[in-house]
Coordinates of C-alpha atoms in Angstrom, one line a residue:
M35 CA -9.8 -19.8 -6.5
K36 CA -7.1 -17.9 -4.7
N37 CA -7.5 -14.9 -7.1
H38 CA -11.2 -14.5 -6.6
D39 CA -12.9 -12.6 -3.7
I40 CA -15.8 -15.0 -2.8
Y41 CA -17.5 -13.5 0.2
I42 CA -19.9 -15.9 1.9
D43 CA -22.2 -14.5 4.6
W44 CA -24.3 -16.6 7.0
E45 CA -27.3 -15.3 8.8
L46 CA -28.6 -18.5 10.3
P47 CA -28.0 -20.0 13.8
G48 CA -24.7 -21.9 14.4
Q49 CA -21.7 -22.1 12.2
N50 CA -21.7 -22.2 8.4
P51 CA -20.7 -25.8 7.3
Y52 CA -21.2 -25.0 3.6
K53 CA -18.5 -22.3 3.0
P54 CA -15.8 -24.7 1.6
L55 CA -18.3 -26.3 -0.8
L56 CA -19.7 -23.0 -2.1
T57 CA -16.3 -21.4 -2.4
R58 CA -14.9 -24.3 -4.5
V59 CA -18.1 -24.7 -6.6
I60 CA -18.2 -21.0 -7.5
A61 CA -14.5 -20.8 -8.3
A62 CA -14.9 -24.0 -10.5
A63 CA -18.0 -22.5 -12.3
L64 CA -16.0 -19.3 -13.1
A65 CA -13.1 -21.4 -14.4
A66 CA -15.4 -23.6 -16.5
E67 CA -16.8 -20.5 -18.1
G68 CA -13.3 -19.2 -19.0
V69 CA -13.1 -16.4 -16.4
V70 CA -9.4 -15.8 -15.9
I71 CA -9.4 -12.4 -14.3
P72 CA -9.9 -12.0 -10.5
C73 CA -13.6 -11.5 -9.7
G74 CA -15.7 -10.6 -6.7
V75 CA -18.9 -12.5 -5.8
D76 CA -21.0 -12.0 -2.7
V77 CA -23.1 -14.9 -1.3
L78 CA -25.7 -14.8 1.4
L79 CA -27.0 -18.0 2.9
T80 CA -30.4 -17.3 4.6
G81 CA -33.7 -18.9 5.4
D82 CA -37.3 -18.5 4.1
E83 CA -38.0 -15.3 5.9
G84 CA -34.7 -13.7 4.8
I85 CA -35.1 -14.5 1.1
R86 CA -38.8 -13.5 1.2
E87 CA -37.8 -10.1 2.6
I88 CA -35.1 -9.6 -0.1
N89 CA -37.4 -10.8 -2.8
R90 CA -40.1 -8.4 -1.7
E91 CA -37.7 -5.4 -1.4
Q92 CA -35.7 -6.0 -4.6
R93 CA -38.3 -7.6 -6.9
E94 CA -41.6 -6.7 -5.3
V95 CA -42.4 -10.4 -5.2
D96 CA -43.7 -11.5 -1.7
Q97 CA -42.7 -15.2 -1.8
V98 CA -40.0 -17.7 -1.0
T99 CA -37.6 -18.9 -3.8
D100 CA -34.5 -21.0 -3.8
V101 CA -32.0 -18.6 -5.1
L102 CA -31.8 -15.0 -6.2
S103 CA -29.1 -13.5 -8.5
F104 CA -28.2 -9.9 -8.9
P105 CA -25.7 -9.4 -11.7
M106 CA -23.7 -6.2 -11.7
L107 CA -22.6 -6.4 -15.4
N108 CA -24.5 -6.9 -18.6
L109 CA -22.6 -9.9 -20.0
T110 CA -23.2 -12.2 -23.0
P111 CA -23.4 -15.9 -22.3
G112 CA -20.2 -17.7 -23.2
T113 CA -18.2 -14.4 -23.4
P114 CA -16.6 -14.0 -20.0
P115 CA -15.4 -10.6 -18.7
D116 CA -11.8 -9.8 -19.5
G117 CA -11.5 -6.5 -17.6
T118 CA -11.5 -4.3 -20.7
G119 CA -15.2 -3.6 -20.8
E120 CA -16.9 -0.6 -19.3
D121 CA -17.0 -0.8 -15.5
E122 CA -15.6 -4.4 -15.6
R123 CA -12.7 -3.7 -13.2
D124 CA -12.7 -1.8 -9.9
P125 CA -9.8 0.8 -10.3
E126 CA -8.8 0.3 -6.6
T127 CA -9.0 -3.4 -6.0
G128 CA -8.5 -4.7 -9.6
L129 CA -11.4 -7.0 -9.1
C130 CA -14.3 -7.5 -11.6
Y131 CA -17.4 -7.5 -9.3
L132 CA -19.9 -9.9 -10.9
G133 CA -22.7 -9.4 -8.4
D134 CA -24.6 -11.1 -5.6
M135 CA -26.4 -14.4 -5.0
V136 CA -28.8 -15.2 -2.2
I137 CA -29.5 -18.9 -1.4
D138 CA -32.4 -20.0 0.8
L139 CA -31.1 -23.0 2.8
D140 CA -34.5 -24.0 4.0
Q141 CA -35.8 -24.3 0.5
A142 CA -32.6 -26.0 -0.7
K143 CA -33.1 -28.7 2.0
R144 CA -36.8 -29.2 0.9
Q145 CA -35.8 -29.5 -2.7
A146 CA -33.0 -32.0 -2.0
E147 CA -35.6 -34.2 -0.2
D148 CA -38.1 -33.9 -3.0
F149 CA -35.5 -34.8 -5.6
G150 CA -34.0 -37.6 -3.5
H151 CA -30.5 -36.3 -3.6
S152 CA -28.1 -34.6 -1.1
V153 CA -28.2 -31.1 0.2
Q154 CA -24.6 -30.8 -1.1
R155 CA -25.8 -31.5 -4.6
E156 CA -28.7 -29.0 -4.3
L157 CA -26.5 -26.2 -3.0
A158 CA -23.9 -26.9 -5.7
Y159 CA -26.6 -26.7 -8.4
L160 CA -28.0 -23.5 -7.0
A161 CA -24.5 -21.9 -6.8
V162 CA -23.7 -22.9 -10.4
H163 CA -27.1 -21.7 -11.6
S164 CA -26.5 -18.3 -10.0
V165 CA -23.0 -18.0 -11.3
L166 CA -24.3 -18.5 -14.8
H167 CA -26.9 -15.8 -14.2
L168 CA -24.1 -13.4 -13.1
L169 CA -22.3 -14.2 -16.3
G170 CA -25.3 -13.3 -18.5
Y171 CA -27.1 -16.6 -18.9
D172 CA -30.9 -16.7 -18.6
H173 CA -33.9 -19.1 -18.9
L174 CA -36.8 -16.8 -19.4
D175 CA -37.9 -18.7 -22.5
E176 CA -38.4 -22.4 -23.0
G177 CA -36.1 -22.4 -26.1
P178 CA -32.4 -22.2 -26.8
Q179 CA -31.5 -19.9 -23.9
K180 CA -32.9 -22.3 -21.3
A181 CA -31.4 -25.3 -23.0
Q182 CA -28.0 -23.6 -23.2
M183 CA -28.0 -22.7 -19.5
R184 CA -29.1 -26.2 -18.5
Q185 CA -26.4 -27.8 -20.6
R186 CA -23.7 -25.7 -18.9
E187 CA -25.1 -26.5 -15.4
E188 CA -24.9 -30.2 -16.0
A189 CA -21.4 -30.0 -17.5
I190 CA -20.0 -28.0 -14.6
L191 CA -21.6 -30.2 -12.0
E192 CA -20.3 -33.3 -13.8
S193 CA -16.8 -31.9 -13.9
L194 CA -17.1 -31.4 -10.1
G195 CA -18.2 -35.0 -9.5
V196 CA -21.6 -33.9 -8.2
T197 CA -24.6 -35.5 -9.7
R198 CA -28.0 -36.6 -8.5
D199 CA -26.6 -40.0 -7.4
R200 CA -23.0 -39.1 -6.6
E201 CA -21.2 -36.8 -4.1
N202 CA -17.7 -35.4 -4.0
L203 CA -16.8 -35.2 -0.4
A204 CA -13.5 -33.5 -1.1
L205 CA -15.5 -30.3 -1.8
N206 CA -16.5 -30.2 1.8
E207 CA -12.9 -30.3 3.2
P208 CA -11.9 -27.3 5.2
L209 CA -10.3 -24.5 3.2
A210 CA -6.7 -23.8 3.8
P211 CA -6.5 -21.6 6.9
S212 CA -5.2 -18.1 6.6
P213 CA -1.7 -17.7 8.1
A214 CA -1.8 -16.5 11.7
P215 CA -0.8 -12.8 12.0
P216 CA 2.6 -12.2 13.6
A217 CA 2.7 -11.1 17.2
E218 CA 2.5 -7.4 17.6
A219 CA 5.8 -5.7 18.7
E220 CA 5.7 -2.8 21.0
V221 CA 5.7 0.5 19.1
K222 CA 8.8 2.6 19.9
R223 CA 8.6 5.2 17.1
C224 CA 5.5 7.0 16.0
G225 CA 5.2 10.1 13.7
M226 CA 2.7 12.1 11.7
L227 CA 3.4 12.6 8.0
T228 CA 1.4 14.8 5.6
L229 CA 0.7 13.8 2.0
C230 CA 0.1 16.9 -0.1
G231 CA 0.0 18.0 -3.8
R232 CA -2.2 19.3 -6.5
P233 CA -5.6 17.6 -7.2
N234 CA -5.5 14.2 -8.9
V235 CA -1.8 13.6 -8.4
G236 CA -2.5 10.3 -6.6
K237 CA -2.4 11.1 -2.9
S238 CA -5.3 8.9 -1.9
T239 CA -4.0 6.0 -4.1
L240 CA -0.6 6.4 -2.3
L241 CA -2.3 6.5 1.1
N242 CA -4.1 3.2 0.4
A243 CA -0.9 1.6 -0.9
L244 CA 1.1 2.7 2.1
V245 CA -1.5 1.5 4.6
G246 CA -2.3 -1.7 2.7
E247 CA -6.0 -1.2 2.9
K248 CA -8.6 1.1 1.3
V249 CA -9.1 4.0 3.7
A250 CA -9.4 6.8 1.2
I251 CA -11.7 6.9 -1.8
V252 CA -10.1 7.1 -5.3
S253 CA -11.3 8.3 -8.7
N254 CA -9.7 9.8 -11.8
K255 CA -11.5 13.1 -11.2
P256 CA -9.7 16.0 -9.4
Q257 CA -10.7 17.1 -5.9
T258 CA -12.0 13.6 -4.9
T259 CA -10.7 14.1 -1.4
R260 CA -12.5 16.9 0.6
N261 CA -11.5 16.2 4.2
R262 CA -8.2 15.4 5.8
I263 CA -8.1 11.6 6.0
C264 CA -5.9 9.7 8.5
G265 CA -4.4 6.4 7.5
V266 CA -2.4 4.3 10.0
L267 CA 0.3 1.7 9.3
T268 CA 1.7 -0.2 12.3
R269 CA 4.7 -2.3 11.3
G270 CA 7.0 -3.8 13.9
E271 CA 8.2 -1.1 16.3
D272 CA 7.1 1.8 14.0
Q273 CA 3.7 3.4 13.6
F274 CA 3.2 5.8 10.6
V275 CA 0.2 8.2 10.8
F276 CA -0.4 9.5 7.3
L277 CA -2.6 12.6 6.6
D278 CA -4.1 12.6 3.2
T279 CA -5.2 16.2 2.2
P280 CA -7.4 17.6 -0.5
G281 CA -5.5 18.8 -3.6
L282 CA -4.3 22.4 -3.4
H283 CA -6.3 24.3 -6.0
K284 CA -8.0 27.7 -6.6
A285 CA -11.2 27.7 -4.7
A286 CA -14.4 28.4 -6.6
N287 CA -16.8 28.3 -3.7
R288 CA -16.9 28.0 0.1
L289 CA -16.5 24.3 0.0
G290 CA -13.3 24.9 -2.0
D291 CA -12.2 27.5 0.6
Y292 CA -12.6 24.8 3.2
M293 CA -10.6 22.3 1.3
V294 CA -7.7 24.7 0.7
G295 CA -7.8 25.6 4.4
V296 CA -7.4 21.9 5.3
V297 CA -4.3 21.7 3.1
R298 CA -2.7 24.7 4.8
K299 CA -3.4 23.4 8.3
S300 CA -2.0 20.0 7.4
V301 CA 1.4 21.3 6.3
A302 CA 2.3 22.2 9.8
D303 CA 2.8 20.5 13.2
V304 CA 3.8 17.2 11.6
D305 CA 7.1 15.3 11.6
A306 CA 7.6 15.4 7.8
V307 CA 5.9 16.3 4.6
V308 CA 5.5 14.2 1.5
L309 CA 5.0 16.3 -1.6
L310 CA 3.5 14.4 -4.6
V311 CA 4.1 15.7 -8.1
E312 CA 3.5 14.6 -11.6
P313 CA 6.5 13.5 -13.7
I314 CA 6.6 16.8 -15.5
P315 CA 9.8 19.0 -15.5
H316 CA 8.0 22.1 -14.5
I317 CA 7.0 23.5 -11.1
G318 CA 3.4 24.8 -11.2
G319 CA 1.6 27.2 -9.0
P320 CA 0.2 24.7 -6.4
E321 CA 3.7 23.0 -6.1
A322 CA 5.4 26.3 -5.6
D323 CA 2.9 27.3 -3.0
L324 CA 3.4 24.1 -1.1
I325 CA 7.1 24.3 -1.3
G326 CA 6.8 27.8 0.2
Q327 CA 4.7 26.5 3.1
I328 CA 7.2 23.7 3.7
Q329 CA 10.1 26.2 3.8
A330 CA 8.2 28.6 6.1
A331 CA 7.4 25.7 8.5
G332 CA 11.0 24.5 8.4
L333 CA 9.8 20.9 8.0
P334 CA 11.8 18.0 6.4
A335 CA 10.2 17.1 3.1
V336 CA 10.4 14.2 0.7
L337 CA 9.6 14.7 -2.9
V338 CA 7.6 11.8 -4.5
I339 CA 7.4 11.8 -8.3
N340 CA 4.3 9.7 -8.9
K341 CA 2.9 7.9 -12.0
I342 CA 6.3 6.8 -13.2
D343 CA 4.6 4.0 -15.0
T344 CA 3.3 6.6 -17.5
V345 CA 6.7 8.0 -18.7
E346 CA 10.1 7.0 -19.9
K347 CA 12.7 6.7 -17.1
A348 CA 15.0 9.2 -18.7
Q349 CA 12.3 12.0 -18.3
L350 CA 12.5 11.5 -14.5
L351 CA 16.0 13.0 -14.4
E352 CA 14.7 16.3 -15.7
V353 CA 12.0 16.4 -13.1
M354 CA 14.5 15.7 -10.3
A355 CA 16.8 18.4 -11.5
V356 CA 14.0 21.0 -11.6
Y357 CA 12.8 20.3 -8.1
S358 CA 16.3 20.0 -6.7
Q359 CA 16.9 23.6 -7.6
A360 CA 13.7 24.7 -5.9
H361 CA 14.2 23.1 -2.5
D362 CA 16.7 20.9 -0.6
F363 CA 14.5 17.8 -0.3
A364 CA 15.6 15.2 2.2
A365 CA 15.0 12.6 -0.6
I366 CA 13.5 12.4 -4.1
L367 CA 11.8 9.2 -4.9
P368 CA 10.1 8.1 -8.1
L369 CA 7.3 5.6 -7.6
S370 CA 3.9 4.4 -8.9
A371 CA 1.2 4.4 -6.3
R372 CA -1.0 2.5 -8.7
T373 CA 1.3 -0.4 -9.2
G374 CA 3.1 -0.2 -5.9
E375 CA 6.5 0.2 -7.4
G376 CA 8.7 2.2 -5.0
V377 CA 6.2 2.3 -2.1
E378 CA 8.5 0.1 0.1
D379 CA 11.4 2.4 -0.6
L380 CA 9.3 5.4 0.5
L381 CA 8.4 3.7 3.8
E382 CA 12.1 3.0 4.5
V383 CA 12.9 6.7 4.0
L384 CA 10.0 8.0 6.0
G385 CA 10.9 5.7 8.9
D386 CA 13.9 8.0 9.6
F387 CA 11.6 10.9 10.4
L388 CA 9.6 9.0 13.1
P389 CA 10.4 10.3 16.6
Q390 CA 10.7 8.1 19.6
G391 CA 7.3 7.7 21.3
P392 CA 4.4 5.4 21.9
A393 CA 1.7 4.5 19.4
L394 CA -1.1 6.9 18.8
F395 CA -3.5 4.2 17.7
P396 CA -4.0 0.6 18.9
P397 CA -2.9 -2.4 16.8
G398 CA -5.2 -3.2 13.8
V399 CA -6.5 0.4 13.4
V400 CA -6.0 1.7 9.9
T401 CA -8.0 4.9 10.0
D402 CA -9.5 7.4 12.5
Q403 CA -12.6 7.9 10.4
P404 CA -15.9 6.8 11.9
E405 CA -17.6 3.9 10.1
R406 CA -20.5 6.2 9.1
Q407 CA -18.1 8.6 7.4
V408 CA -16.3 5.8 5.5
C409 CA -19.6 4.5 4.3
A410 CA -20.6 7.9 3.1
E411 CA -17.3 8.4 1.3
I412 CA -17.6 5.0 -0.4
V413 CA -21.0 6.1 -1.9
R414 CA -19.5 9.4 -3.0
E415 CA -16.6 7.5 -4.7
K416 CA -19.0 5.4 -6.7
L417 CA -20.8 8.7 -7.8
L418 CA -17.5 10.0 -9.0
Y419 CA -16.8 6.7 -10.7
C420 CA -20.1 6.3 -12.5
L421 CA -21.0 9.9 -13.3
D422 CA -19.4 12.4 -15.7
K423 CA -18.4 16.1 -15.7
E424 CA -19.6 18.4 -13.0
V425 CA -22.5 16.3 -11.6
P426 CA -20.5 14.2 -9.0
H427 CA -18.6 17.2 -7.7
G428 CA -21.9 18.9 -6.8
T429 CA -22.9 15.9 -4.6
A430 CA -22.7 15.4 -0.8
V431 CA -23.6 12.2 0.9
E432 CA -25.1 11.8 4.4
V433 CA -25.7 8.6 6.3
T434 CA -29.1 9.0 8.0
K435 CA -29.3 5.6 9.5
F436 CA -26.6 3.1 10.6
A437 CA -28.2 0.3 12.7
E438 CA -27.0 -3.2 13.4
R439 CA -29.6 -6.0 13.8
E440 CA -29.2 -8.9 16.3
N441 CA -27.9 -11.1 13.5
G442 CA -25.1 -8.6 12.6
I443 CA -26.7 -7.2 9.4
I444 CA -26.3 -3.5 9.0
D445 CA -29.2 -1.3 7.9
L446 CA -27.7 1.7 6.1
H447 CA -29.8 4.6 4.8
V448 CA -28.0 7.2 2.7
T449 CA -29.2 10.5 1.2
I450 CA -27.3 11.9 -1.8
Y451 CA -27.6 15.7 -2.1
C452 CA -27.1 17.5 -5.5
E453 CA -27.5 21.1 -6.6
K454 CA -30.0 20.9 -9.5
D455 CA -33.1 19.0 -10.4
S456 CA -31.5 18.0 -13.7
H457 CA -28.6 16.5 -11.7
K458 CA -31.1 14.5 -9.6
G459 CA -32.5 13.0 -12.8
I460 CA -29.0 12.0 -14.0
I461 CA -28.1 10.4 -10.7
I462 CA -31.3 8.4 -10.5
G463 CA -31.1 7.5 -14.2
K464 CA -33.6 5.9 -16.5
Q465 CA -36.0 3.7 -14.4
G466 CA -33.5 4.1 -11.5
A467 CA -30.7 2.3 -13.3
M468 CA -27.9 4.7 -12.4
L469 CA -28.8 4.9 -8.7
K470 CA -29.0 1.1 -8.5
K471 CA -25.6 0.9 -10.2
V472 CA -24.0 3.3 -7.7
S473 CA -25.8 1.6 -4.7
T474 CA -24.7 -1.9 -5.8
Q475 CA -21.1 -1.0 -6.2
A476 CA -21.1 1.0 -2.9
R477 CA -22.7 -1.9 -1.0
E478 CA -20.0 -4.3 -2.3
D479 CA -17.2 -2.1 -0.9
I480 CA -19.1 -1.3 2.3
Q481 CA -19.6 -5.0 3.1
R482 CA -15.9 -5.6 2.6
F483 CA -15.0 -2.7 4.9
L484 CA -17.5 -3.7 7.6
G485 CA -17.1 -7.4 7.2
T486 CA -20.8 -8.1 7.3
Q487 CA -24.0 -8.1 5.2
V488 CA -25.4 -4.6 4.5
Y489 CA -28.9 -3.6 3.4
L490 CA -28.3 -0.2 1.7
E491 CA -31.2 2.2 0.8
T492 CA -30.4 5.4 -1.1
W493 CA -32.4 8.6 -1.8
V494 CA -31.5 11.7 -3.9
K495 CA -32.5 15.2 -2.8
V496 CA -31.8 18.7 -4.2
K497 CA -30.1 21.4 -2.1
E498 CA -29.4 24.3 -4.5
R499 CA -25.9 25.9 -4.3
W500 CA -25.1 23.9 -1.1
R501 CA -21.4 24.4 -1.8
D502 CA -21.8 28.1 -1.1
N503 CA -24.0 27.6 2.0
L504 CA -21.8 27.6 5.1
N505 CA -24.4 26.0 7.3
L506 CA -25.0 23.1 4.8
I507 CA -21.3 22.6 4.3
R508 CA -20.9 22.3 8.1
S509 CA -23.9 19.9 8.4
F510 CA -22.3 17.6 5.8
G511 CA -19.2 17.3 8.0
F512 CA -16.9 20.0 6.4
D513 CA -16.2 22.3 9.4
E514 CA -13.2 24.6 9.3
R515 CA -13.6 25.1 13.0
D516 CA -12.5 21.5 13.8

């Protein structure tokens, strides 16, 4: 259970008394089905009106039902995900997101009364039933599929000690509380540190590893980052303010010009620079350019050789020797931003560059990005993750509505802009499948970032050659005048 991310949201009055039960039942159902990799499951407990609205919006069925399941993966019953299949593991969190379940508590209580058993038993059954749907089981026919699913439901409930005439009160016991956060110390040192390098060298992955939370989107495609992103780590008496920049590259359009300009402005007026490079014993054009900017600014610089998990250790000595001849770095550190190896060593080195001074950000803040911008970037990350070749690079994302209901649910409307009608068709996909996939994955991450349930609606529009249109570039939030 401790390895899974089981997020249970409650949109009914009062406190949710069923979180321990559902958390334990879902974890047990995953274990019973042989799921050994860490998975993500989102659960919403609602009432009749809530599930009717979701049923109407998602399935075009205007009626109440007891449970709805929205699988993210196309799995085979009895063959649990192992993380090796396509899209089975989020590259940033390492989790396998199975999908969502929505349970109508009003209907569950009515069914428990009709069947003459407890609400606990009914909720446990509905949770197990939904988990099996997320793992590929179905009951559309009256034959073997339904029988197979029913057999697994009864076996799992029996193993939990929950049957029509028996309860397991231990499932209702409170979950172990999270450890209380340590008291915040007064910040006495605070500094700004720029992360720079060529595209796809791992700057955003390193930023997230340093901060300890996802504040920058990540993909295996170059030029993922377009704006300067600020990540904040407050630890003890130190506050690190990291600036993640776009990769330095040869611009091919006005958007590219803007991104290059962001890099040049960021390698100045900071307390130190972190130059990320590949473990290759050769200094390329972008690296030489950045070293020249560092030297011209007279800034202390740390060289980070990233992706050391992809090469033999002996090769790193050659890389260190080449860069040592090019510049007198304050330190040269090999690390893997992906695995976290060496990240703590980097923080210790960077702490020496923090000047005396008060915090720039209050405790608990991890980024200066507005929530709308983070949500837009998460959608763009999923486009990069799900689409191939040039299509995702020609997209921009705009949040047109960000509204909070009285019950805390966020209504989020997002427009995805692309440059060609053919790209629009690819983004939407056959019968809307690709857009649904992107939206589902984005909503999972956005809910975790905001800590609440999100209703996400997405549209796709064409804006031809927007990357060369200065007015459109500015309207999408990329303004060189900032």
